PDB file of C-alpha atoms in Angstrom:
ATOM      1  CA  MET A1326       7.802  33.174  23.112  1.00  0.00           C
ATOM      2  CA  THR A1327       5.349  31.888  25.599  1.00  0.00           C
ATOM      3  CA  ALA A1328       4.264  34.257  28.324  1.00  0.00           C
ATOM      4  CA  LYS A1329       4.574  31.706  31.090  1.00  0.00           C
ATOM      5  CA  ASP A1330       8.260  30.746  30.944  1.00  0.00           C
ATOM      6  CA  ASN A1331       9.925  33.119  28.423  1.00  0.00           C
ATOM      7  CA  ARG A1332      11.046  30.231  26.222  1.00  0.00           C
ATOM      8  CA  PRO A1333      10.566  30.195  22.452  1.00  0.00           C
ATOM      9  CA  ASP A1334       7.343  28.652  21.222  1.00  0.00           C
ATOM     10  CA  ARG A1335       8.186  25.229  19.757  1.00  0.00           C
ATOM     11  CA  SER A1336       4.808  24.567  18.154  1.00  0.00           C
ATOM     12  CA  GLY A1337       6.215  25.250  14.654  1.00  0.00           C
ATOM     13  CA  PRO A1338       8.327  22.893  12.525  1.00  0.00           C
ATOM     14  CA  ALA A1339      10.760  20.766  14.537  1.00  0.00           C
ATOM     15  CA  GLY A1340      13.949  21.668  12.667  1.00  0.00           C
ATOM     16  CA  ALA A1341      15.610  22.784   9.495  1.00  0.00           C
ATOM     17  CA  LYS A1342      14.962  20.725   6.383  1.00  0.00           C
ATOM     18  CA  GLY A1343      18.377  21.429   4.921  1.00  0.00           C
ATOM     19  CA  PRO A1344      21.458  23.615   5.123  1.00  0.00           C
ATOM     20  CA  ASP A1345      19.854  26.595   3.387  1.00  0.00           C
ATOM     21  CA  GLU A1346      16.869  26.468   5.726  1.00  0.00           C
ATOM     22  CA  LEU A1347      19.203  26.279   8.736  1.00  0.00           C
ATOM     23  CA  ARG A1348      21.159  29.331   7.543  1.00  0.00           C
ATOM     24  CA  ARG A1349      17.916  31.239   7.016  1.00  0.00           C
ATOM     25  CA  GLN A1350      16.696  30.353  10.508  1.00  0.00           C
ATOM     26  CA  MET A1351      20.005  31.390  12.064  1.00  0.00           C
ATOM     27  CA  ALA A1352      19.979  34.729  10.224  1.00  0.00           C
ATOM     28  CA  GLU A1353      16.393  35.290  11.329  1.00  0.00           C
ATOM     29  CA  ALA A1354      17.303  34.533  14.952  1.00  0.00           C
ATOM     30  CA  ARG A1355      20.226  36.944  14.804  1.00  0.00           C
ATOM     31  CA  GLY A1356      17.964  39.614  13.360  1.00  0.00           C
ATOM     32  CA  GLU A1357      15.470  39.147  16.184  1.00  0.00           C
ATOM     33  CA  SER A1358      18.135  39.407  18.868  1.00  0.00           C
ATOM     34  CA  GLY A1359      19.896  42.345  17.218  1.00  0.00           C
ATOM     35  CA  SER A1360      23.227  40.523  17.241  1.00  0.00           C
ATOM     36  CA  THR A1361      25.448  39.469  14.375  1.00  0.00           C
ATOM     37  CA  GLY A1362      27.389  36.924  16.391  1.00  0.00           C
ATOM     38  CA  VAL A1363      30.433  39.196  16.363  1.00  0.00           C
ATOM     39  CA  GLU A1364      30.529  41.711  19.181  1.00  0.00           C
ATOM     40  CA  PRO A1365      32.411  44.959  18.546  1.00  0.00           C
ATOM     41  CA  SER A1366      35.453  44.703  20.738  1.00  0.00           C
ATOM     42  CA  GLY A1367      37.454  47.665  19.614  1.00  0.00           C
ATOM     43  CA  GLY A1368      40.073  45.240  18.265  1.00  0.00           C
ATOM     44  CA  THR A1369      41.798  45.357  14.945  1.00  0.00           C
ATOM     45  CA  GLY A1370      39.977  44.733  11.702  1.00  0.00           C
ATOM     46  CA  ALA A1371      41.832  41.450  11.287  1.00  0.00           C
ATOM     47  CA  GLN A1372      40.505  40.139  14.611  1.00  0.00           C
ATOM     48  CA  GLU A1373      36.965  41.118  13.706  1.00  0.00           C
ATOM     49  CA  ARG A1374      37.294  39.459  10.291  1.00  0.00           C
ATOM     50  CA  ALA A1375      38.694  36.314  11.939  1.00  0.00           C
ATOM     51  CA  ARG A1376      35.785  36.207  14.366  1.00  0.00           C
ATOM     52  CA  ALA A1377      33.306  36.744  11.538  1.00  0.00           C
ATOM     53  CA  ARG A1378      34.993  33.998   9.504  1.00  0.00           C
ATOM     54  CA  ALA A1379      34.901  31.635  12.504  1.00  0.00           C
ATOM     55  CA  ALA A1380      31.193  32.321  13.002  1.00  0.00           C
ATOM     56  CA  ASP A1381      30.570  31.673   9.303  1.00  0.00           C
ATOM     57  CA  LEU A1382      32.491  28.379   9.457  1.00  0.00           C
ATOM     58  CA  ARG A1383      30.485  27.309  12.523  1.00  0.00           C
ATOM     59  CA  ASP A1384      27.286  28.020  10.592  1.00  0.00           C
ATOM     60  CA  LYS A1385      28.497  25.984   7.629  1.00  0.00           C
ATOM     61  CA  ALA A1386      29.568  23.100   9.876  1.00  0.00           C
ATOM     62  CA  GLY A1387      26.142  23.060  11.523  1.00  0.00           C
ATOM     63  CA  ALA A1388      24.445  23.034   8.126  1.00  0.00           C
ATOM     64  CA  MET A1389      26.672  20.207   6.910  1.00  0.00           C
ATOM     65  CA  SER A1390      25.921  18.094   9.979  1.00  0.00           C
ATOM     66  CA  VAL A1391      22.183  18.543   9.373  1.00  0.00           C
ATOM     67  CA  GLN A1392      22.652  17.478   5.762  1.00  0.00           C
ATOM     68  CA  LEU A1393      24.738  14.422   6.732  1.00  0.00           C
ATOM     69  CA  ARG A1394      22.203  13.325   9.339  1.00  0.00           C
ATOM     70  CA  SER A1395      19.434  13.652   6.790  1.00  0.00           C
ATOM     71  CA  SER A1396      21.245  11.586   4.148  1.00  0.00           C
ATOM     72  CA  ALA A1397      22.170   8.920   6.728  1.00  0.00           C
ATOM     73  CA  ALA A1398      18.534   8.678   7.807  1.00  0.00           C
ATOM     74  CA  GLN A1399      17.416   8.318   4.185  1.00  0.00           C
ATOM     75  CA  ALA A1400      19.950   5.531   3.602  1.00  0.00           C
ATOM     76  CA  GLY A1401      18.804   3.762   6.759  1.00  0.00           C
ATOM     77  CA  HIS A1402      15.176   3.924   5.674  1.00  0.00           C
ATOM     78  CA  ALA A1403      16.062   2.560   2.223  1.00  0.00           C
ATOM     79  CA  VAL A1404      17.871  -0.434   3.740  1.00  0.00           C
ATOM     80  CA  GLN A1405      15.024  -1.053   6.174  1.00  0.00           C
ATOM     81  CA  ASP A1406      12.454  -0.983   3.361  1.00  0.00           C
ATOM     82  CA  ARG A1407      14.513  -3.387   1.245  1.00  0.00           C
ATOM     83  CA  ALA A1408      14.862  -5.817   4.164  1.00  0.00           C
ATOM     84  CA  ALA A1409      11.128  -5.673   4.859  1.00  0.00           C
ATOM     85  CA  ARG A1410      10.337  -6.475   1.223  1.00  0.00           C
ATOM     86  CA  ALA A1411      12.778  -9.407   1.234  1.00  0.00           C
ATOM     87  CA  GLY A1412      11.284 -10.759   4.468  1.00  0.00           C
ATOM     88  CA  GLN A1413       7.782 -10.535   3.043  1.00  0.00           C
ATOM     89  CA  ALA A1414       8.888 -12.390  -0.096  1.00  0.00           C
ATOM     90  CA  VAL A1415      10.350 -15.216   2.002  1.00  0.00           C
ATOM     91  CA  GLN A1416       7.164 -15.468   4.053  1.00  0.00           C
ATOM     92  CA  ASP A1417       5.063 -15.608   0.885  1.00  0.00           C
ATOM     93  CA  ARG A1418       7.207 -18.396  -0.590  1.00  0.00           C
ATOM     94  CA  ALA A1419       7.057 -20.379   2.650  1.00  0.00           C
ATOM     95  CA  ALA A1420       3.273 -20.047   2.730  1.00  0.00           C
ATOM     96  CA  GLN A1421       3.028 -21.238  -0.874  1.00  0.00           C
ATOM     97  CA  ALA A1422       5.252 -24.229  -0.131  1.00  0.00           C
ATOM     98  CA  GLY A1423       3.164 -25.102   2.936  1.00  0.00           C
ATOM     99  CA  HIS A1424      -0.072 -24.953   0.981  1.00  0.00           C
ATOM    100  CA  ALA A1425       1.428 -27.071  -1.787  1.00  0.00           C
ATOM    101  CA  ALA A1426       2.568 -29.680   0.756  1.00  0.00           C
ATOM    102  CA  GLU A1427      -0.851 -29.702   2.363  1.00  0.00           C
ATOM    103  CA  GLN A1428      -2.648 -30.153  -0.954  1.00  0.00           C
ATOM    104  CA  SER A1429      -0.324 -32.898  -2.198  1.00  0.00           C
ATOM    105  CA  ALA A1430      -0.529 -34.941   1.024  1.00  0.00           C
ATOM    106  CA  PRO A1431      -3.013 -37.840   1.190  1.00  0.00           C
ATOM    107  CA  ARG A1432      -6.266 -37.031   2.995  1.00  0.00           C
ATOM    108  CA  PRO A1433      -5.506 -38.970   6.218  1.00  0.00           C
ATOM    109  CA  VAL A1434      -2.182 -37.111   6.631  1.00  0.00           C
ATOM    110  CA  ARG A1435      -3.476 -33.568   6.019  1.00  0.00           C
ATOM    111  CA  PRO A1436      -4.338 -32.819   9.674  1.00  0.00           C
ATOM    112  CA  VAL A1437      -0.772 -33.753  10.642  1.00  0.00           C
ATOM    113  CA  VAL A1438       0.617 -31.464   7.922  1.00  0.00           C
ATOM    114  CA  ARG A1439      -1.620 -28.593   9.104  1.00  0.00           C
ATOM    115  CA  SER A1440      -0.434 -29.131  12.673  1.00  0.00           C
ATOM    116  CA  GLY A1441       3.172 -29.055  11.480  1.00  0.00           C
ATOM    117  CA  MET A1442       2.548 -25.783   9.666  1.00  0.00           C
ATOM    118  CA  ARG A1443       1.068 -24.242  12.827  1.00  0.00           C
ATOM    119  CA  HIS A1444       3.897 -25.503  15.073  1.00  0.00           C
ATOM    120  CA  PRO A1445       7.141 -25.544  13.055  1.00  0.00           C
ATOM    121  CA  GLY A1446       9.301 -25.800  16.206  1.00  0.00           C
ATOM    122  CA  LEU A1447       7.857 -29.201  17.025  1.00  0.00           C
ATOM    123  CA  VAL A1448       8.490 -30.408  13.474  1.00  0.00           C
ATOM    124  CA  LEU A1449      12.081 -29.206  13.717  1.00  0.00           C
ATOM    125  CA  ALA A1450      12.590 -30.997  17.038  1.00  0.00           C
ATOM    126  CA  ALA A1451      11.047 -34.207  15.703  1.00  0.00           C
ATOM    127  CA  GLY A1452      13.246 -34.030  12.604  1.00  0.00           C
ATOM    128  CA  ALA A1453      16.360 -33.536  14.732  1.00  0.00           C
ATOM    129  CA  ALA A1454      15.407 -36.497  16.930  1.00  0.00           C
ATOM    130  CA  ALA A1455      14.811 -38.705  13.891  1.00  0.00           C
ATOM    131  CA  GLY A1456      18.166 -37.639  12.446  1.00  0.00           C
ATOM    132  CA  ALA A1457      19.903 -38.512  15.704  1.00  0.00           C
ATOM    133  CA  VAL A1458      18.289 -41.976  15.769  1.00  0.00           C
ATOM    134  CA  VAL A1459      19.356 -42.623  12.168  1.00  0.00           C
ATOM    135  CA  ALA A1460      22.923 -41.495  12.920  1.00  0.00           C
ATOM    136  CA  VAL A1461      23.160 -43.827  15.958  1.00  0.00           C
ATOM    137  CA  GLU A1462      21.796 -46.777  13.982  1.00  0.00           C
ATOM    138  CA  VAL A1463      24.224 -46.181  11.104  1.00  0.00           C
ATOM    139  CA  ARG A1464      27.145 -46.152  13.532  1.00  0.00           C
ATOM    140  CA  ARG A1465      25.966 -49.390  15.145  1.00  0.00           C
ATOM    141  CA  TRP A1466      25.571 -51.035  11.756  1.00  0.00           C
ATOM    142  CA  ARG A1467      29.065 -49.956  10.658  1.00  0.00           C
ATOM    143  CA  HIS A1468      30.566 -51.098  13.949  1.00  0.00           C
ATOM    144  CA  ARG A1469      29.004 -54.581  13.591  1.00  0.00           C
ATOM    145  CA  ALA A1470      30.275 -54.861  10.013  1.00  0.00           C
ATOM    146  CA  ARG A1471      33.926 -54.829  11.183  1.00  0.00           C
TER     147      ARG A1471
END
């Protein structure tokens, strides 16, 4: 506990690493506070056992949720890593194809190829425009043939 605000010191580990660790931390906290979680109420033994059982089930549920969150996080990281590797492989192949196109192009055309590699959006737009012109001319030619 810090002296300034009577809150627990949070400079230690951020949380439990698993269900067993969580149970150990909860038992330790109960020991420090002098409470078992079940207050003596003067009730019947069955009520006390039911309260103790309920407290135990709450502990188990908390431990299970920690475990589920941990396994979900691990699965998410695995998928993210796999996607990153696939993206890197695609980038590598694209770079290889670009270099091959640059090397196989005649010398006077190489600056144009380099420019296209630096600005792929412009190449895409020019290709779409050329495709549109070809489509219009094909339609005109077919229309005249009738």
